Amino acid sequence: MGTGAITVNNTATLAGTGSLAGAVTVDAGGTLAPGVGGVGTLTLNGGVTLNGTLASEFDSTGAGSSDVIAVTGDLDISNTTLDLTALAGADDPEYLLATWTGTLTGSNFASVSGVPAGYGIAVDQTAKTIKLVAVQIVVTESAVCQRQTAFPSAVPAAAFAFAGWAFRARSGFDLRQIWPGQRGNITP
C-alpha cells in the first residue's frame, strides 16, 4: 500500500490493482487505469480528482466483469474523459466502473468514448456508483420512450426531447450517449 498524495502528470499513467492511501490527482493529459492485463480493482483511500482520463476495460467473461476504481472519500469527475474498452463483447446487464464514499463532484463525465451500442453511463448518487448499463428503449404509440434498468423507483425521472421524439430517463443518465453522432439536440 502506498501512502502520501499522488499526482499523475500530463502523459503519465497510474495503473494497476491494489490500494493507495493518499489523495490522487490526475492532471489533464494524465490517465488512471485500474487493472493489469485484464479487469481489476484499484482502491484509492484518499479521494480522487480526475482532470484527465479514466481508462476502463470490461468483458463478458463474468457477471459484469470490469475495471473498477473504489474511492474512499470524494470523487471529482467534472473534467474527466471516460475511455471504455471492450475486451470481449458487452452482453452483461451492467458493469461497475466506480464507487465512492464521500461527495461526488460532477454529475456526468466531461466526455465519454467506447460506449457500446445499447449501453449508457449511469451515475447513481444514492448508491454512490457509476456503471455502464444496458439500456432498453420501449417505443409506444405516443412516441414516448422510457429507459428500463434496475434503478430504484425512488430515483427521479428527467425528460428529454430528441428530433421530435420525447424521451424519459431516470436522473444521472445521458441519452446522448446512446445515439452518438445523431443530428439534433437532446435537451432536459
XYZ file of N, CA, C and O in Angstrom:
752
model
N 0.845 -1.175 0.000
C 0.000 0.000 0.000
C 0.894 1.243 0.000
O 1.774 1.369 0.819
N 0.627 2.143 -0.956
C 1.354 3.399 -0.989
C 0.721 4.425 -0.068
O -0.441 4.323 0.272
N 1.510 5.384 0.391
C 0.974 6.450 1.240
C 1.388 7.796 0.675
O 2.332 7.895 -0.101
N 0.709 8.837 1.085
C 1.011 10.184 0.615
C 0.231 10.543 -0.626
O -0.289 9.681 -1.329
N 0.143 11.845 -0.887
C -0.590 12.342 -2.054
C 0.133 11.950 -3.338
O 1.363 11.925 -3.391
N -0.644 11.654 -4.369
C -0.098 11.244 -5.663
C -0.670 12.150 -6.733
O -1.886 12.363 -6.787
N 0.197 12.659 -7.599
C -0.243 13.436 -8.759
C 0.213 12.711 -10.010
O 1.386 12.380 -10.154
N -0.740 12.466 -10.913
C -0.450 11.838 -12.198
C -0.366 12.976 -13.208
O -1.371 13.602 -13.534
N 0.837 13.250 -13.672
C 1.071 14.388 -14.565
C 0.633 14.101 -15.996
O 0.343 12.958 -16.356
N 0.632 15.165 -16.818
C 0.325 15.069 -18.236
C 1.177 13.972 -18.872
O 2.376 13.906 -18.631
N 0.585 13.095 -19.648
C 1.167 11.949 -20.365
C 1.532 10.774 -19.461
O 1.954 9.741 -19.960
N 1.370 10.872 -18.151
C 1.680 9.765 -17.249
C 0.426 8.925 -16.989
O -0.700 9.387 -17.187
N 0.639 7.683 -16.544
C -0.476 6.776 -16.240
C -0.242 6.128 -14.885
O 0.857 5.642 -14.601
N -1.277 6.107 -14.065
C -1.294 5.337 -12.830
C -2.187 4.140 -13.112
O -3.383 4.295 -13.362
N -1.595 2.932 -13.121
C -2.338 1.731 -13.484
C -2.064 0.632 -12.478
O -1.045 0.643 -11.797
N -2.984 -0.324 -12.409
C -2.755 -1.497 -11.586
C -3.919 -1.836 -10.697
O -5.016 -1.311 -10.829
N -3.645 -2.756 -9.764
C -4.621 -3.174 -8.767
C -3.977 -2.978 -7.395
O -2.798 -2.677 -7.297
N -4.776 -3.140 -6.371
C -4.268 -2.927 -5.023
C -4.846 -1.662 -4.444
O -5.905 -1.205 -4.867
N -4.149 -1.074 -3.467
C -4.669 0.139 -2.850
C -3.583 1.151 -2.563
O -2.422 0.796 -2.358
N -4.016 2.403 -2.584
C -3.151 3.544 -2.269
C -3.822 4.344 -1.175
O -5.042 4.511 -1.176
N -3.018 4.887 -0.252
C -3.586 5.549 0.920
C -3.528 7.065 0.862
O -3.799 7.712 1.851
N -3.186 7.658 -0.253
C -3.138 9.112 -0.335
C -4.129 9.645 -1.351
O -4.659 8.906 -2.174
N -4.390 10.947 -1.262
C -5.254 11.595 -2.259
C -4.593 11.472 -3.628
O -3.376 11.591 -3.758
N -5.404 11.224 -4.665
C -4.892 11.083 -6.024
C -5.465 12.196 -6.880
O -6.677 12.416 -6.904
N -4.582 12.905 -7.582
C -4.986 13.917 -8.552
C -4.426 13.517 -9.902
O -3.224 13.282 -10.030
N -5.310 13.406 -10.889
C -4.892 13.096 -12.253
C -5.028 14.384 -13.054
O -6.128 14.881 -13.265
N -3.878 14.933 -13.463
C -3.873 16.181 -14.229
C -4.388 15.951 -15.646
O -4.408 14.818 -16.142
N -4.780 17.041 -16.319
C -5.193 16.967 -17.717
C -4.078 16.294 -18.511
O -2.904 16.618 -18.342
N -4.435 15.322 -19.333
C -3.449 14.578 -20.104
C -2.932 13.347 -19.399
O -2.271 12.509 -20.000
N -3.238 13.193 -18.107
C -2.852 12.008 -17.352
C -3.951 10.963 -17.412
O -5.085 11.251 -17.792
N -3.608 9.715 -17.015
C -4.573 8.615 -17.102
C -4.568 7.799 -15.818
O -3.511 7.494 -15.274
N -5.768 7.432 -15.373
C -5.960 6.487 -14.284
C -6.531 5.225 -14.914
O -7.580 5.272 -15.563
N -5.840 4.085 -14.764
C -6.224 2.841 -15.447
C -6.196 1.669 -14.472
O -5.166 1.010 -14.308
N -7.332 1.403 -13.809
C -7.353 0.246 -12.907
C -7.201 -1.047 -13.695
O -7.550 -1.116 -14.868
N -6.667 -2.088 -13.040
C -6.496 -3.390 -13.682
C -5.139 -3.513 -14.339
O -4.494 -2.517 -14.662
N -4.695 -4.763 -14.506
C -3.423 -5.059 -15.162
C -3.643 -6.279 -16.055
O -3.982 -7.349 -15.555
N -3.479 -6.116 -17.358
C -3.633 -7.240 -18.267
C -5.012 -7.859 -18.233
O -5.174 -9.050 -18.425
N -6.009 -7.101 -17.958
C -7.391 -7.549 -17.821
C -8.080 -6.684 -16.797
O -7.546 -5.667 -16.366
N -9.269 -7.081 -16.394
C -10.026 -6.257 -15.463
C -9.501 -6.427 -14.041
O -8.956 -7.472 -13.681
N -9.644 -5.368 -13.246
C -9.187 -5.393 -11.863
C -9.673 -4.167 -11.118
O -10.210 -3.238 -11.711
N -9.458 -4.154 -9.817
C -9.905 -3.053 -8.964
C -8.712 -2.322 -8.375
O -7.776 -2.940 -7.874
N -8.760 -1.003 -8.443
C -7.777 -0.138 -7.817
C -8.500 0.627 -6.711
O -9.449 1.367 -6.985
N -8.087 0.418 -5.468
C -8.715 1.063 -4.318
C -7.895 2.295 -3.947
O -6.684 2.200 -3.739
N -8.567 3.428 -3.868
C -7.910 4.711 -3.595
C -8.516 5.288 -2.333
O -9.668 5.701 -2.311
N -7.716 5.306 -1.256
C -8.219 5.639 0.070
C -7.967 7.073 0.503
O -7.793 7.327 1.688
N -7.966 8.015 -0.425
C -7.770 9.399 -0.019
C -8.540 10.385 -0.871
O -8.276 11.576 -0.831
N -9.466 9.920 -1.661
C -10.200 10.798 -2.568
C -9.467 10.931 -3.894
O -8.253 10.724 -3.971
N -10.230 11.248 -4.945
C -9.677 11.332 -6.295
C -10.230 12.551 -7.020
O -11.439 12.777 -7.034
N -9.332 13.321 -7.630
C -9.706 14.400 -8.548
C -9.178 14.000 -9.912
O -7.973 13.915 -10.118
N -10.113 13.731 -10.833
C -9.758 13.244 -12.174
C -9.941 14.359 -13.196
O -11.045 14.606 -13.657
N -8.864 15.004 -13.574
C -8.925 16.021 -14.626
C -8.436 15.462 -15.959
O -8.398 16.164 -16.948
N -8.046 14.202 -15.960
C -7.549 13.530 -17.160
C -8.510 12.446 -17.599
O -9.716 12.640 -17.624
N -7.958 11.261 -17.890
C -8.731 10.148 -18.445
C -8.852 9.015 -17.444
O -7.882 8.654 -16.782
N -10.054 8.451 -17.350
C -10.273 7.193 -16.648
C -10.407 6.138 -17.734
O -11.358 6.144 -18.505
N -9.396 5.262 -17.844
C -9.401 4.202 -18.848
C -9.901 2.930 -18.188
O -9.276 2.416 -17.254
N -11.038 2.430 -18.642
C -11.660 1.272 -18.013
C -11.977 0.208 -19.048
O -12.524 0.503 -20.107
N -11.619 -1.038 -18.723
C -11.901 -2.171 -19.597
C -13.036 -3.000 -19.006
O -13.218 -3.037 -17.800
N -13.802 -3.658 -19.883
C -14.870 -4.542 -19.430
C -14.948 -5.724 -20.389
O -14.506 -5.647 -21.529
N -15.501 -6.847 -19.888
C -15.667 -8.010 -20.758
C -16.886 -8.813 -20.337
O -17.508 -8.531 -19.323
N -17.205 -9.803 -21.135
C -18.407 -10.607 -20.869
C -18.048 -11.972 -20.287
O -18.808 -12.908 -20.404
N -16.900 -12.063 -19.648
C -16.472 -13.356 -19.115
C -17.068 -13.669 -17.752
O -16.859 -14.753 -17.235
N -17.768 -12.755 -17.169
C -18.363 -12.984 -15.853
C -19.588 -12.128 -15.691
O -20.107 -11.560 -16.644
N -20.056 -12.025 -14.496
C -21.236 -11.218 -14.212
C -20.827 -9.752 -14.158
O -20.648 -9.169 -13.098
N -20.657 -9.152 -15.311
C -20.296 -7.748 -15.369
C -18.862 -7.483 -14.996
O -18.586 -6.594 -14.196
N -17.919 -8.233 -15.528
C -16.504 -8.050 -15.219
C -15.998 -6.738 -15.808
O -16.133 -6.504 -17.005
N -15.397 -5.899 -14.965
C -14.900 -4.602 -15.435
C -13.860 -4.052 -14.484
O -13.774 -4.455 -13.329
N -13.061 -3.105 -15.005
C -12.142 -2.347 -14.156
C -12.961 -1.454 -13.237
O -13.972 -0.879 -13.662
N -12.508 -1.318 -11.991
C -13.229 -0.508 -11.010
C -12.243 0.367 -10.258
O -11.170 -0.096 -9.865
N -12.614 1.633 -10.043
C -11.923 2.443 -9.042
C -12.855 2.512 -7.838
O -14.019 2.881 -7.959
N -12.349 2.073 -6.696
C -13.096 2.094 -5.439
C -12.481 3.198 -4.588
O -11.374 3.046 -4.084
N -13.204 4.309 -4.452
C -12.671 5.500 -3.786
C -13.257 5.628 -2.383
O -14.472 5.673 -2.213
N -12.368 5.668 -1.416
C -12.773 6.006 -0.060
C -12.536 7.507 0.065
O -11.389 7.949 0.107
N -13.620 8.265 0.063
C -13.520 9.718 0.069
C -14.264 10.295 -1.114
O -15.135 9.646 -1.709
N -13.912 11.531 -1.462
C -14.597 12.267 -2.522
C -14.075 11.864 -3.889
O -12.914 11.472 -4.049
N -14.955 12.005 -4.902
C -14.604 11.723 -6.291
C -15.054 12.890 -7.146
O -16.209 13.291 -7.099
N -14.126 13.454 -7.924
C -14.427 14.570 -8.824
C -14.245 14.096 -10.256
O -13.137 13.797 -10.687
N -15.378 14.001 -11.017
C -15.339 13.582 -12.420
C -15.714 14.712 -13.371
O -15.916 14.482 -14.556
N -15.810 15.927 -12.859
C -16.319 17.035 -13.671
C -15.462 17.349 -14.893
O -15.969 17.869 -15.881
N -14.174 17.042 -14.873
C -13.290 17.293 -16.020
C -12.699 15.992 -16.571
O -11.641 15.996 -17.187
N -13.396 14.871 -16.350
C -12.871 13.553 -16.697
C -13.339 13.089 -18.066
O -14.509 13.219 -18.403
N -12.417 12.487 -18.806
C -12.759 11.754 -20.025
C -12.819 10.281 -19.647
O -11.847 9.734 -19.130
N -13.959 9.639 -19.880
C -14.088 8.204 -19.648
C -13.819 7.501 -20.968
O -14.495 7.747 -21.965
N -12.818 6.633 -20.980
C -12.423 5.888 -22.176
C -12.634 4.400 -21.906
O -11.869 3.793 -21.162
N -13.690 3.838 -22.495
C -14.036 2.436 -22.281
C -13.479 1.560 -23.392
O -13.485 1.947 -24.558
N -13.015 0.365 -23.015
C -12.522 -0.609 -23.981
C -13.144 -1.961 -23.676
O -13.045 -2.448 -22.544
N -13.776 -2.568 -24.692
C -14.355 -3.903 -24.543
C -13.285 -4.952 -24.835
O -12.715 -4.960 -25.920
N -12.980 -5.812 -23.862
C -12.018 -6.896 -24.068
C -12.681 -8.050 -24.814
O -12.049 -8.742 -25.602
N -13.920 -8.286 -24.530
C -14.761 -9.263 -25.221
C -16.151 -8.654 -25.184
O -16.502 -7.999 -24.229
N -16.930 -8.841 -26.203
C -18.217 -8.155 -26.348
C -18.969 -7.847 -25.066
O -18.786 -8.504 -24.048
N -19.795 -6.859 -25.129
C -20.625 -6.466 -23.989
C -21.939 -7.232 -24.062
O -22.663 -7.123 -25.051
N -22.231 -8.031 -23.038
C -23.509 -8.737 -23.018
C -24.106 -8.848 -21.621
O -25.132 -9.458 -21.432
N -23.459 -8.268 -20.635
C -23.990 -8.280 -19.280
C -24.885 -7.066 -19.070
O -24.722 -6.046 -19.741
N -25.844 -7.143 -18.127
C -26.753 -6.012 -17.920
C -26.075 -4.760 -17.368
O -26.546 -3.658 -17.603
N -24.972 -4.936 -16.638
C -24.274 -3.773 -16.106
C -22.836 -4.116 -15.778
O -22.482 -5.269 -15.537
N -22.017 -3.067 -15.773
C -20.604 -3.169 -15.430
C -20.290 -2.037 -14.465
O -20.453 -0.862 -14.809
N -19.847 -2.361 -13.264
C -19.479 -1.360 -12.273
C -18.152 -0.727 -12.685
O -17.188 -1.427 -12.979
N -18.097 0.611 -12.719
C -16.883 1.335 -13.094
C -16.249 2.058 -11.915
O -15.030 2.171 -11.837
N -17.075 2.583 -10.994
C -16.530 3.355 -9.870
C -17.500 3.355 -8.695
O -18.719 3.287 -8.873
N -16.900 3.444 -7.498
C -17.657 3.666 -6.269
C -16.938 4.755 -5.481
O -15.751 4.992 -5.693
N -17.660 5.421 -4.597
C -17.051 6.419 -3.727
C -17.848 6.469 -2.434
O -18.990 6.018 -2.381
N -17.221 6.970 -1.363
C -17.905 7.045 -0.070
C -18.228 8.475 0.351
O -19.047 8.674 1.240
N -17.577 9.455 -0.246
C -17.773 10.856 0.137
C -18.741 11.564 -0.795
O -19.838 11.093 -1.054
N -18.296 12.685 -1.330
C -19.108 13.523 -2.207
C -18.649 13.371 -3.649
O -17.449 13.319 -3.917
N -19.603 13.334 -4.573
C -19.292 13.316 -5.999
C -19.383 14.733 -6.533
O -20.385 15.423 -6.327
N -18.328 15.185 -7.217
C -18.354 16.472 -7.912
C -18.436 16.170 -9.396
O -17.629 15.424 -9.928
N -19.442 16.746 -10.048
C -19.699 16.478 -11.462
C -20.699 15.349 -11.586
O -20.439 14.233 -11.136
N -21.848 15.612 -12.182
C -22.874 14.575 -12.295
C -22.689 13.715 -13.547
O -23.327 12.676 -13.684
N -21.835 14.159 -14.461
C -21.524 13.406 -15.677
C -20.055 13.621 -16.018
O -19.442 14.592 -15.590
N -19.517 12.727 -16.841
C -18.159 12.893 -17.330
C -18.120 14.021 -18.354
O -19.109 14.283 -19.042
N -16.966 14.677 -18.470
C -16.808 15.742 -19.467
C -16.957 15.174 -20.872
O -17.542 15.809 -21.748
N -16.431 13.964 -21.105
C -16.621 13.268 -22.376
C -16.493 11.771 -22.147
O -15.878 11.329 -21.175
N -17.093 11.006 -23.066
C -17.108 9.557 -22.953
C -16.842 8.967 -24.329
O -17.399 9.421 -25.327
N -15.996 7.921 -24.383
C -15.783 7.198 -25.640
C -15.820 5.706 -25.363
O -15.563 5.265 -24.243
N -16.148 4.934 -26.382
C -16.141 3.485 -26.272
C -17.395 2.866 -25.706
O -17.404 1.676 -25.398
N -18.484 3.634 -25.581
C -19.732 3.066 -25.072
C -20.341 2.189 -26.168
O -20.616 2.674 -27.259
N -20.540 0.896 -25.885
C -21.110 0.028 -26.917
C -22.575 0.364 -27.197
O -23.264 0.915 -26.337
N -23.023 0.011 -28.396
C -24.420 0.238 -28.773
C -25.329 -0.447 -27.760
O -25.069 -1.569 -27.330
N -26.385 0.241 -27.366
C -27.342 -0.315 -26.426
C -26.973 -0.142 -24.973
O -27.649 -0.663 -24.090
N -25.899 0.591 -24.693
C -25.458 0.839 -23.328
C -25.374 2.331 -23.068
O -25.285 3.131 -24.002
N -25.387 2.710 -21.812
C -25.217 4.090 -21.402
C -24.511 4.133 -20.055
O -24.308 3.104 -19.411
N -24.132 5.330 -19.652
C -23.460 5.529 -18.372
C -24.496 5.990 -17.356
O -25.239 6.935 -17.616
N -24.545 5.326 -16.211
C -25.486 5.681 -15.149
C -24.706 6.074 -13.899
O -23.908 5.284 -13.392
N -24.935 7.292 -13.439
C -24.335 7.793 -12.202
C -25.444 7.788 -11.150
O -26.435 8.494 -11.286
N -25.285 6.966 -10.131
C -26.288 6.849 -9.072
C -25.699 7.442 -7.790
O -24.871 6.810 -7.127
N -26.124 8.664 -7.457
C -25.560 9.344 -6.302
C -26.078 8.788 -4.983
O -25.460 8.994 -3.942
N -27.179 8.066 -5.004
C -27.679 7.442 -3.789
C -26.843 6.213 -3.438
O -26.375 6.059 -2.309
N -26.630 5.343 -4.414
C -25.817 4.141 -4.200
C -24.321 4.441 -4.280
O -23.505 3.598 -3.929
N -23.981 5.640 -4.775
C -22.591 6.078 -4.940
C -21.829 5.132 -5.867
O -20.756 4.624 -5.535
N -22.422 4.929 -7.054
C -21.824 4.068 -8.069
C -21.921 4.722 -9.447
O -22.820 5.515 -9.710
N -20.971 4.361 -10.297
C -21.029 4.703 -11.717
C -20.949 3.383 -12.460
O -20.051 2.572 -12.203
N -21.903 3.167 -13.363
C -21.978 1.899 -14.073
C -22.179 2.123 -15.570
O -22.764 3.120 -15.989
N -21.719 1.161 -16.339
C -22.082 1.024 -17.740
C -23.279 0.087 -17.721
O -23.181 -1.034 -17.217
N -24.440 0.549 -18.199
C -25.666 -0.244 -18.094
C -26.295 -0.475 -19.461
O -26.260 0.385 -20.339
N -26.873 -1.680 -19.613
C -27.648 -1.982 -20.816
C -28.927 -1.175 -20.760
O -29.543 -1.030 -19.707
N -29.309 -0.640 -21.891
C -30.482 0.225 -21.960
C -31.480 -0.381 -22.923
O -31.124 -0.739 -24.045
N -32.703 -0.495 -22.467
C -33.773 -0.953 -23.341
C -34.703 0.224 -23.557
O -35.227 0.798 -22.612
N -34.895 0.592 -24.808
C -35.809 1.681 -25.139
C -37.129 1.071 -25.592
O -37.164 0.218 -26.473
N -38.214 1.495 -24.979
C -39.540 0.999 -25.307
C -40.299 2.125 -25.996
O -40.497 3.193 -25.421
N -40.719 1.902 -27.241
C -41.444 2.921 -28.002
C -42.917 2.586 -27.960
O -43.321 1.463 -28.265
N -43.728 3.555 -27.587
C -45.175 3.371 -27.572
C -45.792 4.172 -28.694
O -45.113 4.931 -29.386
N -47.085 4.063 -28.880
C -47.760 4.784 -29.956
C -47.596 6.292 -29.834
O -47.588 6.994 -30.826
N -47.464 6.784 -28.632
C -47.326 8.232 -28.452
C -45.881 8.695 -28.581
O -45.574 9.834 -28.323
N -45.003 7.800 -29.000
C -43.582 8.118 -29.206
C -42.900 8.562 -27.919
O -42.040 9.406 -27.919
N -43.328 7.984 -26.810
C -42.671 8.244 -25.529
C -41.817 7.030 -25.201
O -42.277 5.903 -25.273
N -40.568 7.274 -24.871
C -39.645 6.187 -24.573
C -39.233 6.270 -23.119
O -39.134 7.348 -22.558
N -38.970 5.129 -22.545
C -38.525 5.099 -21.157
C -37.429 4.070 -21.012
O -37.522 2.969 -21.527
N -36.371 4.447 -20.308
C -35.258 3.547 -20.054
C -35.678 2.532 -19.010
O -36.282 2.866 -18.007
N -35.329 1.271 -19.244
C -35.657 0.210 -18.304
C -34.357 -0.302 -17.693
O -33.550 -0.895 -18.379
N -34.129 -0.070 -16.412
C -32.952 -0.604 -15.730
C -33.348 -1.047 -14.329
O -34.502 -0.948 -13.942
N -32.378 -1.458 -13.592
C -32.628 -1.931 -12.237
C -32.544 -0.815 -11.201
O -32.427 -1.076 -10.028
N -32.581 0.450 -11.641
C -32.529 1.546 -10.685
C -33.757 1.544 -9.787
O -34.844 1.189 -10.216
N -33.602 1.960 -8.544
C -34.761 2.018 -7.664
C -35.757 3.058 -8.167
O -35.390 4.063 -8.773
N -37.029 2.800 -7.928
C -38.067 3.705 -8.427
C -37.996 5.076 -7.768
O -38.582 6.030 -8.258
N -37.265 5.202 -6.666
C -37.161 6.488 -5.977
C -36.281 7.487 -6.722
O -36.293 8.662 -6.427
N -35.514 7.012 -7.727
C -34.662 7.928 -8.482
C -35.566 8.752 -9.388
O -36.341 8.195 -10.159
N -35.516 10.091 -9.313
C -36.431 10.912 -10.105
C -36.155 10.786 -11.598
O -35.046 10.513 -12.024
N -37.189 10.985 -12.380
C -37.071 10.896 -13.839
C -36.799 12.274 -14.423
O -37.216 13.287 -13.884
N -36.072 12.301 -15.514
C -35.821 13.529 -16.253
C -36.362 13.335 -17.660
O -36.329 12.238 -18.199
N -36.892 14.363 -18.260
C -37.473 14.250 -19.602
C -36.533 14.867 -20.618
O -35.835 15.837 -20.336
N -36.491 14.307 -21.810
C -35.654 14.798 -22.889
C -36.471 14.827 -24.167
O -37.393 14.050 -24.343
N -36.106 15.710 -25.093
C -36.729 15.730 -26.415
C -35.632 15.568 -27.445
O -34.561 16.134 -27.319
N -35.884 14.754 -28.471
C -34.877 14.499 -29.485
C -35.545 14.374 -30.839
O -36.341 13.467 -31.060
N -35.229 15.273 -31.742
C -35.706 15.225 -33.125
C -37.201 14.938 -33.191
O -37.660 14.115 -33.962
N -37.969 15.621 -32.367
C -39.411 15.454 -32.397
C -39.929 14.297 -31.564
O -41.124 14.087 -31.470
N -39.042 13.517 -30.959
C -39.442 12.407 -30.106
C -39.254 12.820 -28.659
O -38.345 13.549 -28.330
N -40.076 12.323 -27.781
C -39.947 12.607 -26.352
C -39.391 11.381 -25.656
O -39.758 10.250 -25.974
N -38.476 11.598 -24.735
C -37.847 10.513 -24.002
C -37.880 10.832 -22.526
O -37.806 11.984 -22.137
N -37.973 9.794 -21.711
C -37.826 9.950 -20.270
C -36.742 9.002 -19.806
O -36.695 7.853 -20.222
N -35.883 9.488 -18.946
C -34.844 8.640 -18.368
C -34.658 9.029 -16.920
O -34.841 10.187 -16.567
N -34.301 8.073 -16.106
C -34.036 8.397 -14.703
C -32.826 9.315 -14.623
O -31.942 9.256 -15.462
N -32.789 10.160 -13.611
C -31.697 11.125 -13.497
C -30.348 10.423 -13.426
O -30.248 9.283 -13.003
N -29.305 11.118 -13.862
C -27.969 10.557 -13.879
C -27.675 9.798 -15.156
O -26.645 9.181 -15.298
N -28.586 9.853 -16.127
C -28.412 9.117 -17.377
C -28.490 10.095 -18.532
O -29.395 10.911 -18.601
N -27.545 10.029 -19.430
C -27.481 10.953 -20.557
C -27.822 10.196 -21.837
O -27.042 9.381 -22.310
N -29.017 10.440 -22.385
C -29.460 9.745 -23.593
C -28.572 10.032 -24.797
O -28.533 9.260 -25.742
N -27.814 11.128 -24.764
C -26.930 11.440 -25.895
C -25.888 10.350 -26.089
O -25.364 10.170 -27.177
N -25.582 9.600 -25.055
C -24.574 8.556 -25.158
C -25.090 7.330 -25.898
O -24.314 6.499 -26.333
N -26.410 7.188 -26.040
C -26.974 6.065 -26.788
C -26.909 6.320 -28.286
O -26.695 5.417 -29.067
N -27.098 7.572 -28.677
C -27.169 7.912 -30.085
C -26.042 8.849 -30.486
O -26.275 9.960 -30.941
N -24.763 8.426 -30.354
C -23.679 9.322 -30.731
C -23.741 9.629 -32.229
O -24.081 8.778 -33.039
N -23.436 10.853 -32.572
C -23.395 11.252 -33.972
C -24.745 11.599 -34.571
O -24.836 11.936 -35.744
N -25.827 11.508 -33.797
C -27.120 11.859 -34.331
C -27.271 13.362 -34.439
O -26.701 14.116 -33.652
N -28.021 13.800 -35.421
C -28.273 15.229 -35.560
C -29.420 15.640 -34.658
O -30.278 14.840 -34.340
N -29.429 16.893 -34.272
C -30.475 17.390 -33.394
C -29.957 17.526 -31.977
O -28.811 17.186 -31.684
N -30.780 18.031 -31.118
C -30.384 18.262 -29.732
C -31.238 17.440 -28.790
O -32.422 17.235 -29.028
N -30.625 16.997 -27.735
C -31.353 16.392 -26.634
C -31.275 17.403 -25.514
O -30.216 17.756 -25.066
N -32.447 17.880 -25.083
C -32.447 18.926 -24.078
C -33.243 18.484 -22.866
O -34.281 17.826 -23.004
N -32.751 18.808 -21.657
C -33.509 18.456 -20.470
C -34.771 19.274 -20.364
O -34.902 20.300 -20.942
